[in-house]
């Protein structure tokens, strides 16, 4: 039965569950323009306020996924598994994981996004590599998946147009923070990729979109349930995002850190998350029966250099300058650096590095977008010389700021001064990976 747009909005406003046909009408109408922006915004707000059942969320996800081209990759013989992170600061796991999982026998058809708010985006990081193309033709994409079993690209315009439209509306109508809407947005894109299984890194904490563990768990539960309902085996890891992941924030700097990880020189926190997500990918793809066994394979692929060679092949295949792997000087570099210290008179410990403020400071330096038309500077960013728990001598530098001009340096310094806390005692260590969520 066909409803008017007003009727669909009124149903949700009154707290009713929408039918499959109402949700399809909404999504089709958003893409065609029949459901006007102001009507879509009203319905989005009603969804934020009244919520959605699991059934409604899966119907919305499916309708959005079907709003454009759905990729199918029947010619690929390897298990096709992707990883998606809900977004954090310093999160360059995808750059390490795609070549690493491919070196262990998976096919990784990874479609990623750009930075959102204070969080970085995989496509922006990859584009720091001179020449790297994040848009491939369908034929190039398929041929690359056949030859090197991995590709890292952005979604083409004909895929999931409903999300593009809805996301832009949500961004400006304060309707991003809704678990059903986030679920439908993420999963409609991931399930249109032609994958067999999906691993999710659901981040919570001050540097993530989910502020605390309870909210992160709710999102993870919902993502896994909806994805399983739609026939895609999915596992989520619930991970803490209070301090930045690894030591580098900023596009060139994160490429450098990813390459160091692939060389076996990665920081412990970043490798812990990378290995844990990689192990879930290999198990879901059916290549190993236990995470422990998969972990051995992942560590071997780093130790024997196959994962690093995979990254070189990926960069070459997508038109980038692969010599960056051996020579970081080929990546864009900032004009200047400055070592930032606090004015502690005694030896102290780092008790907090607020990830959100670090992300915002990096954006202010030019590493991310502060408005939709901002142009990203790949060279700038922040390098953490200390992590939480590290001792700090009086006046010792905590962060190296990579910057281009003194005006942005001062703005970033002000933000950093509030982002770093020191204490006399070493803070208790909190687990980085809090839980694993999988519905059989
Ligand atoms: N990332 C997405 O792709 N969609 C959301 O709604 C939130 C984060």
Coordinates of C-alpha atoms and ligand atoms in Angstrom, one line a residue:
X1 CA 0.0 0.0 0.0
X2 CA 1.3 3.4 -0.9
X3 CA 1.5 6.1 1.8
X4 CA 2.0 9.8 1.4
X5 CA 5.3 11.1 2.8
X6 CA 3.4 12.9 5.6
X7 CA 1.7 9.7 6.6
X8 CA 5.1 7.9 6.9
X9 CA 6.5 10.7 9.0
X10 CA 3.4 10.7 11.2
X11 CA 3.6 7.0 11.8
X12 CA 7.2 7.3 13.1
X13 CA 6.3 10.5 15.0
X14 CA 3.6 8.5 16.8
X15 CA 6.1 5.7 17.7
X16 CA 4.8 3.1 15.3
X17 CA 7.0 0.6 13.5
X18 CA 7.3 1.4 9.8
X19 CA 6.5 -1.4 7.3
X20 CA 8.9 -2.6 4.7
X21 CA 7.0 -0.9 1.9
X22 CA 7.0 2.5 3.8
X23 CA 10.8 2.2 4.3
X24 CA 11.3 1.3 0.6
X25 CA 9.1 4.3 -0.4
X26 CA 11.2 6.6 1.8
X27 CA 14.5 5.4 0.4
X28 CA 13.3 5.4 -3.2
X29 CA 11.8 8.9 -2.6
X30 CA 15.0 10.3 -1.2
X31 CA 16.9 9.1 -4.2
X32 CA 14.3 10.4 -6.8
X33 CA 13.6 13.6 -4.9
X34 CA 9.9 12.8 -4.4
X35 CA 10.6 12.6 -0.6
X36 CA 11.7 16.2 -0.2
X37 CA 14.7 17.1 1.9
X38 CA 12.6 18.8 4.6
X39 CA 10.3 15.7 4.8
X40 CA 13.3 13.3 5.0
X41 CA 14.8 15.5 7.7
X42 CA 11.6 15.3 9.7
X43 CA 11.5 11.5 9.4
X44 CA 15.2 11.2 10.3
X45 CA 14.5 13.2 13.5
X46 CA 11.5 11.1 14.3
X47 CA 13.7 8.0 13.9
X48 CA 16.3 9.5 16.2
X49 CA 13.6 10.2 18.9
X50 CA 11.5 7.1 18.5
X51 CA 14.0 4.5 17.5
X52 CA 13.5 1.5 15.2
X53 CA 13.1 -2.2 15.7
X54 CA 15.7 -4.7 14.4
X55 CA 13.3 -5.6 11.6
X56 CA 12.8 -2.0 10.6
X57 CA 16.6 -1.4 10.7
X58 CA 17.3 -4.4 8.4
X59 CA 14.5 -3.3 6.0
X60 CA 16.0 0.2 5.9
X61 CA 19.5 -1.2 5.4
X62 CA 18.4 -3.4 2.6
X63 CA 16.4 -0.6 0.8
X64 CA 19.5 1.7 1.1
X65 CA 21.8 -1.1 -0.2
X66 CA 19.5 -1.6 -3.2
X67 CA 19.3 2.1 -4.0
X68 CA 22.3 1.7 -6.3
X69 CA 24.7 -0.8 -7.9
X70 CA 25.6 -3.8 -5.9
X71 CA 29.0 -5.3 -6.7
X72 CA 29.2 -9.1 -7.1
X73 CA 32.5 -10.8 -7.4
X74 CA 31.7 -14.4 -8.3
X75 CA 35.0 -14.7 -10.2
X76 CA 37.0 -14.3 -7.0
X77 CA 37.9 -17.7 -5.6
X78 CA 39.3 -16.6 -2.3
X79 CA 37.1 -15.7 0.7
X80 CA 36.2 -12.0 0.4
X81 CA 36.3 -10.3 3.8
X82 CA 36.4 -6.6 4.7
X83 CA 37.0 -4.7 7.9
X84 CA 35.3 -1.5 8.9
X85 CA 36.0 0.8 11.8
X86 CA 33.4 3.2 13.2
X87 CA 36.1 5.9 13.3
X88 CA 38.9 7.0 15.6
X89 CA 42.0 9.1 15.9
X90 CA 45.3 7.7 14.6
X91 CA 43.4 4.7 13.3
X92 CA 45.4 3.5 10.3
X93 CA 44.6 -0.2 10.8
X94 CA 43.1 -0.6 7.3
X95 CA 46.4 0.4 5.6
X96 CA 48.2 -2.4 7.5
X97 CA 45.4 -5.0 7.5
X98 CA 44.5 -5.1 3.7
X99 CA 47.9 -6.2 2.6
X100 CA 48.4 -8.3 5.7
X101 CA 45.1 -10.3 5.3
X102 CA 45.7 -10.7 1.6
X103 CA 49.2 -12.1 2.4
X104 CA 47.5 -14.7 4.6
X105 CA 45.1 -15.9 1.8
X106 CA 42.0 -13.6 1.9
X107 CA 40.7 -11.3 -0.8
X108 CA 40.2 -7.9 0.7
X109 CA 37.8 -5.7 -1.5
X110 CA 38.0 -2.7 0.8
X111 CA 35.8 0.4 0.2
X112 CA 36.6 3.1 2.6
X113 CA 35.6 6.7 3.5
X114 CA 37.1 10.1 4.1
X115 CA 37.7 11.8 7.4
X116 CA 34.6 12.7 9.4
X117 CA 34.7 15.4 12.1
X118 CA 37.8 14.9 14.2
X119 CA 38.4 11.3 12.9
X120 CA 40.7 10.5 10.0
X121 CA 39.7 8.7 6.8
X122 CA 41.5 5.9 5.0
X123 CA 41.1 7.5 1.5
X124 CA 42.7 10.8 2.7
X125 CA 45.7 8.8 4.2
X126 CA 46.2 6.8 1.0
X127 CA 46.1 10.0 -1.1
X128 CA 49.2 11.2 0.8
X129 CA 51.1 8.8 -1.4
X130 CA 52.0 10.7 -4.6
X131 CA 49.9 9.4 -7.5
X132 CA 47.8 7.0 -5.5
X133 CA 44.3 6.7 -7.1
X134 CA 41.4 5.8 -4.8
X135 CA 38.9 5.7 -7.7
X136 CA 39.3 2.7 -10.0
X137 CA 37.1 1.6 -12.9
X138 CA 35.1 -1.6 -12.3
X139 CA 37.4 -3.5 -14.6
X140 CA 40.6 -2.2 -12.9
X141 CA 39.1 -3.1 -9.5
X142 CA 38.2 -6.6 -10.5
X143 CA 41.5 -7.3 -12.2
X144 CA 43.4 -6.0 -9.2
X145 CA 41.4 -8.3 -6.9
X146 CA 42.3 -11.2 -9.1
X147 CA 46.0 -10.3 -9.3
X148 CA 47.0 -9.0 -5.8
X149 CA 43.8 -10.0 -3.8
X150 CA 43.3 -6.5 -2.4
X151 CA 42.1 -3.1 -3.4
X152 CA 41.5 0.1 -1.3
X153 CA 39.1 2.4 -3.0
X154 CA 36.2 4.9 -2.4
X155 CA 32.7 4.0 -3.3
X156 CA 31.7 5.1 -6.8
X157 CA 28.8 7.5 -7.2
X158 CA 26.4 4.8 -8.4
X159 CA 26.7 2.8 -5.2
X160 CA 24.3 3.4 -2.2
X161 CA 23.2 6.9 -3.4
X162 CA 20.6 6.9 -0.6
X163 CA 23.3 7.0 2.0
X164 CA 25.1 9.9 0.3
X165 CA 21.9 11.9 0.3
X166 CA 20.8 10.9 3.8
X167 CA 24.3 11.3 5.4
X168 CA 24.5 14.9 4.1
X169 CA 21.1 15.7 5.6
X170 CA 21.9 14.0 8.9
X171 CA 25.2 15.9 9.1
X172 CA 23.3 19.3 9.1
X173 CA 20.2 18.3 11.0
X174 CA 21.7 16.8 14.2
X175 CA 20.5 13.3 13.3
X176 CA 23.8 11.4 13.1
X177 CA 23.6 10.0 16.6
X178 CA 21.1 7.2 16.1
X179 CA 22.0 3.6 16.3
X180 CA 19.5 2.4 13.6
X181 CA 20.6 5.2 11.3
X182 CA 24.3 4.5 11.8
X183 CA 23.7 0.8 11.4
X184 CA 21.8 1.2 8.1
X185 CA 24.4 3.7 6.8
X186 CA 27.5 1.5 7.6
X187 CA 26.0 -1.8 6.6
X188 CA 24.2 -0.7 3.4
X189 CA 27.7 0.4 2.1
X190 CA 29.5 -2.7 3.3
X191 CA 26.9 -5.2 2.1
X192 CA 26.9 -3.6 -1.4
X193 CA 30.6 -4.5 -1.8
X194 CA 30.2 -8.2 -2.7
X195 CA 31.9 -9.5 0.5
X196 CA 31.3 -12.9 2.1
X197 CA 31.9 -11.7 5.7
X198 CA 32.7 -8.6 7.7
X199 CA 34.7 -7.6 10.7
X200 CA 33.9 -4.4 12.6
X201 CA 36.0 -2.4 14.9
X202 CA 33.4 -0.5 17.1
X203 CA 35.2 2.2 19.0
X204 CA 34.0 3.9 22.1
X205 CA 35.4 6.7 24.3
X206 CA 35.9 10.4 24.0
X207 CA 37.7 10.1 20.6
X208 CA 34.9 7.9 19.1
X209 CA 31.3 8.6 18.0
X210 CA 30.0 6.4 20.8
X211 CA 31.0 8.1 24.0
X212 CA 31.1 5.1 26.4
X213 CA 31.3 1.4 26.5
X214 CA 27.5 0.9 27.0
X215 CA 26.7 2.9 23.8
X216 CA 29.5 1.2 21.9
X217 CA 28.2 -2.2 22.9
X218 CA 24.7 -1.3 21.8
X219 CA 26.0 -0.2 18.4
X220 CA 28.1 -3.3 18.1
X221 CA 25.2 -5.6 19.0
X222 CA 23.0 -4.0 16.6
X223 CA 25.5 -4.0 13.7
X224 CA 26.3 -7.7 14.2
X225 CA 22.6 -8.6 14.5
X226 CA 21.5 -6.7 11.4
X227 CA 24.4 -8.0 9.3
X228 CA 23.7 -11.6 10.4
X229 CA 20.0 -11.1 9.6
X230 CA 21.1 -10.1 6.1
X231 CA 23.1 -13.3 5.7
X232 CA 26.7 -11.9 6.3
X233 CA 28.7 -13.5 9.0
X234 CA 30.0 -10.6 11.1
X235 CA 32.1 -10.2 14.2
X236 CA 32.7 -6.9 16.0
X237 CA 35.5 -6.0 18.4
X238 CA 34.6 -3.4 21.0
X239 CA 37.7 -1.2 21.4
X240 CA 38.7 1.7 23.5
X241 CA 39.4 5.1 21.9
X242 CA 40.5 7.3 24.7
X243 CA 44.0 8.1 23.5
X244 CA 45.1 8.1 19.8
X245 CA 45.9 4.7 18.4
X246 CA 49.6 4.4 17.7
X247 CA 51.9 7.4 17.7
X248 CA 51.1 9.3 14.4
X249 CA 48.1 11.4 13.5
X250 CA 48.0 13.0 10.0
X251 CA 48.0 11.6 6.6
X252 CA 51.7 11.2 5.5
X253 CA 52.6 10.4 9.1
X254 CA 50.1 7.7 9.3
X255 CA 51.3 6.1 6.1
X256 CA 54.8 6.1 7.6
X257 CA 53.5 4.4 10.7
X258 CA 51.6 1.8 8.7
X259 CA 54.7 1.0 6.7
X260 CA 56.7 0.7 10.0
X261 CA 54.0 -1.8 11.3
X262 CA 54.4 -3.8 8.1
X263 CA 58.1 -3.9 8.6
X264 CA 57.6 -5.3 12.1
X265 CA 58.3 -2.0 13.9
X266 CA 54.8 -1.0 14.9
X267 CA 53.7 0.3 18.3
X268 CA 52.1 -2.3 20.7
X269 CA 48.6 -0.8 20.9
X270 CA 48.2 -0.5 17.1
X271 CA 49.5 -4.0 16.5
X272 CA 47.3 -5.4 19.2
X273 CA 44.1 -4.1 17.4
X274 CA 45.5 -5.0 14.0
X275 CA 46.3 -8.6 14.9
X276 CA 43.0 -9.1 16.7
X277 CA 40.9 -7.8 13.8
X278 CA 43.1 -9.7 11.3
X279 CA 42.6 -12.9 13.3
X280 CA 38.8 -12.4 13.2
X281 CA 39.0 -11.9 9.4
X282 CA 40.9 -15.1 8.8
X283 CA 38.6 -17.1 11.0
X284 CA 35.4 -15.7 9.4
X285 CA 36.9 -16.3 6.0
X286 CA 37.3 -20.0 7.0
X287 CA 41.1 -20.0 6.6
X288 CA 41.8 -20.8 10.3
X289 CA 39.6 -22.4 13.0
X290 CA 40.9 -20.4 15.9
X291 CA 42.0 -16.8 16.5
X292 CA 45.3 -18.1 18.0
X293 CA 46.2 -20.1 14.9
X294 CA 45.3 -17.1 12.7
X295 CA 47.4 -14.8 14.9
X296 CA 50.5 -17.1 14.1
X297 CA 49.8 -16.7 10.4
X298 CA 49.5 -12.9 10.6
X299 CA 52.7 -12.6 12.6
X300 CA 54.6 -14.8 10.1
X301 CA 53.4 -12.6 7.2
X302 CA 54.9 -9.5 8.9
X303 CA 58.1 -11.3 9.9
X304 CA 58.8 -12.8 6.4
X305 CA 58.0 -9.5 4.6
X306 CA 55.1 -10.8 2.6
X307 CA 52.7 -8.2 4.0
X308 CA 55.1 -5.3 3.3
X309 CA 55.5 -6.6 -0.3
X310 CA 51.7 -6.7 -0.5
X311 CA 51.5 -3.0 0.4
X312 CA 54.1 -2.2 -2.2
X313 CA 52.1 -4.1 -4.8
X314 CA 48.9 -2.3 -3.7
X315 CA 50.5 1.2 -4.1
X316 CA 52.0 0.3 -7.5
X317 CA 48.7 -1.2 -8.7
X318 CA 46.8 2.0 -7.8
X319 CA 49.3 4.3 -9.5
X320 CA 51.2 5.4 -6.4
X321 CA 54.9 6.0 -5.9
X322 CA 55.9 2.6 -4.4
X323 CA 59.4 3.9 -3.5
X324 CA 57.7 5.5 -0.4
X325 CA 58.0 2.1 1.2
X326 CA 61.8 2.4 1.3
X327 CA 62.1 6.2 1.4
X328 CA 59.7 8.2 3.6
X329 CA 61.3 11.4 2.2
X330 CA 59.1 10.7 -1.0
X331 CA 56.0 11.5 1.1
X332 CA 54.9 15.1 1.6
X333 CA 56.6 16.7 4.6
X334 CA 55.8 19.8 6.6
X335 CA 58.0 22.8 6.4
X336 CA 58.6 22.8 10.2
X337 CA 58.4 20.8 13.3
X338 CA 58.1 21.9 16.9
X339 CA 58.6 19.7 20.1
X340 CA 55.7 20.5 22.5
X341 CA 56.2 20.2 26.3
X342 CA 54.2 21.1 29.4
X343 CA 55.7 23.1 32.2
X344 CA 56.1 20.3 34.8
X345 CA 58.8 21.0 37.3
X346 CA 59.0 17.4 38.5
X347 CA 59.1 14.0 36.9
X348 CA 55.4 13.0 36.2
X349 CA 53.5 10.3 34.2
X350 CA 51.2 10.9 31.3
X351 CA 47.7 10.1 32.6
X352 CA 45.6 11.2 29.6
X353 CA 46.0 12.1 25.9
X354 CA 42.5 13.1 24.9
X355 CA 42.0 11.5 21.5
X356 CA 39.2 13.9 20.4
X357 CA 41.3 17.0 21.1
X358 CA 44.3 15.4 19.3
X359 CA 42.1 14.8 16.3
X360 CA 40.8 18.3 16.4
X361 CA 44.3 19.8 16.8
X362 CA 45.4 17.7 13.7
X363 CA 42.4 19.0 11.8
X364 CA 43.3 22.6 12.7
X365 CA 46.8 22.1 11.5
X366 CA 45.2 21.1 8.1
X367 CA 45.2 17.3 8.3
X368 CA 41.4 17.1 8.2
X369 CA 38.4 19.1 7.1
X370 CA 37.1 21.9 9.3
X371 CA 34.4 22.6 6.6
X372 CA 33.1 20.6 3.6
X373 CA 35.3 22.6 1.2
X374 CA 38.6 22.3 3.2
X375 CA 41.6 21.1 1.3
X376 CA 43.6 18.6 3.2
X377 CA 47.4 19.1 3.7
X378 CA 48.9 15.6 3.8
X379 CA 52.1 16.8 5.3
X380 CA 51.0 18.1 8.7
X381 CA 50.1 16.3 11.9
X382 CA 51.1 15.2 15.3
X383 CA 53.6 12.6 16.5
X384 CA 53.2 11.3 20.0
X385 CA 56.6 11.1 21.7
X386 CA 54.9 9.8 24.8
X387 CA 51.9 7.5 25.4
X388 CA 49.7 7.2 28.5
X389 CA 51.7 5.7 31.3
X390 CA 55.1 7.0 30.1
X391 CA 57.2 9.1 32.4
X392 CA 57.9 12.7 31.6
X393 CA 61.0 14.5 32.9
X394 CA 60.6 18.3 33.6
X395 CA 60.2 20.1 30.3
X396 CA 60.5 16.9 28.3
X397 CA 58.7 17.0 24.9
X398 CA 55.4 15.0 24.7
X399 CA 54.3 15.7 21.1
X400 CA 56.1 16.7 17.9
X401 CA 54.0 19.1 15.9
X402 CA 54.4 18.9 12.1
X403 CA 53.2 22.3 10.8
X404 CA 53.4 24.8 8.0
X405 CA 52.7 28.2 9.6
X406 CA 52.9 29.7 13.0
X407 CA 49.3 30.8 13.1
X408 CA 48.0 27.2 12.9
X409 CA 50.8 26.1 15.2
X410 CA 49.5 28.4 18.0
X411 CA 45.9 27.2 17.6
X412 CA 47.1 23.5 17.8
X413 CA 49.3 24.2 20.8
X414 CA 46.3 25.7 22.7
X415 CA 44.2 22.6 22.0
X416 CA 47.1 20.3 23.0
X417 CA 47.7 22.1 26.3
X418 CA 44.1 21.0 27.3
X419 CA 44.4 17.5 25.8
X420 CA 47.3 16.3 27.9
X421 CA 47.1 15.4 31.6
X422 CA 50.0 14.5 33.8
X423 CA 49.9 12.9 37.2
X424 CA 52.3 11.9 39.9
X425 CA 51.3 8.2 39.8
X426 CA 51.3 6.0 36.8
X427 CA 47.6 5.4 35.8
X428 CA 46.2 1.9 35.9
X429 CA 46.3 0.3 32.4
X430 CA 42.9 -0.3 30.8
X431 CA 42.3 -3.1 28.3
X432 CA 42.2 -1.8 24.7
X433 CA 40.0 -4.6 23.3
X434 CA 37.0 -4.9 25.7
X435 CA 34.8 -7.5 24.0
X436 CA 34.2 -9.6 21.0
X437 CA 30.6 -9.7 19.7
X438 CA 29.5 -12.4 17.3
X439 CA 26.0 -13.9 16.8
X440 CA 26.1 -17.5 15.6
Ligands
LIG1 N1 29.9 6.1 9.5 C1 29.0 5.9 8.5 O1 29.3 5.5 7.4 N2 27.7 6.3 8.8 C2 27.3 6.7 10.0 O2 26.1 7.0 10.1 C3 28.3 6.9 11.0 C4 29.6 6.6 10.7

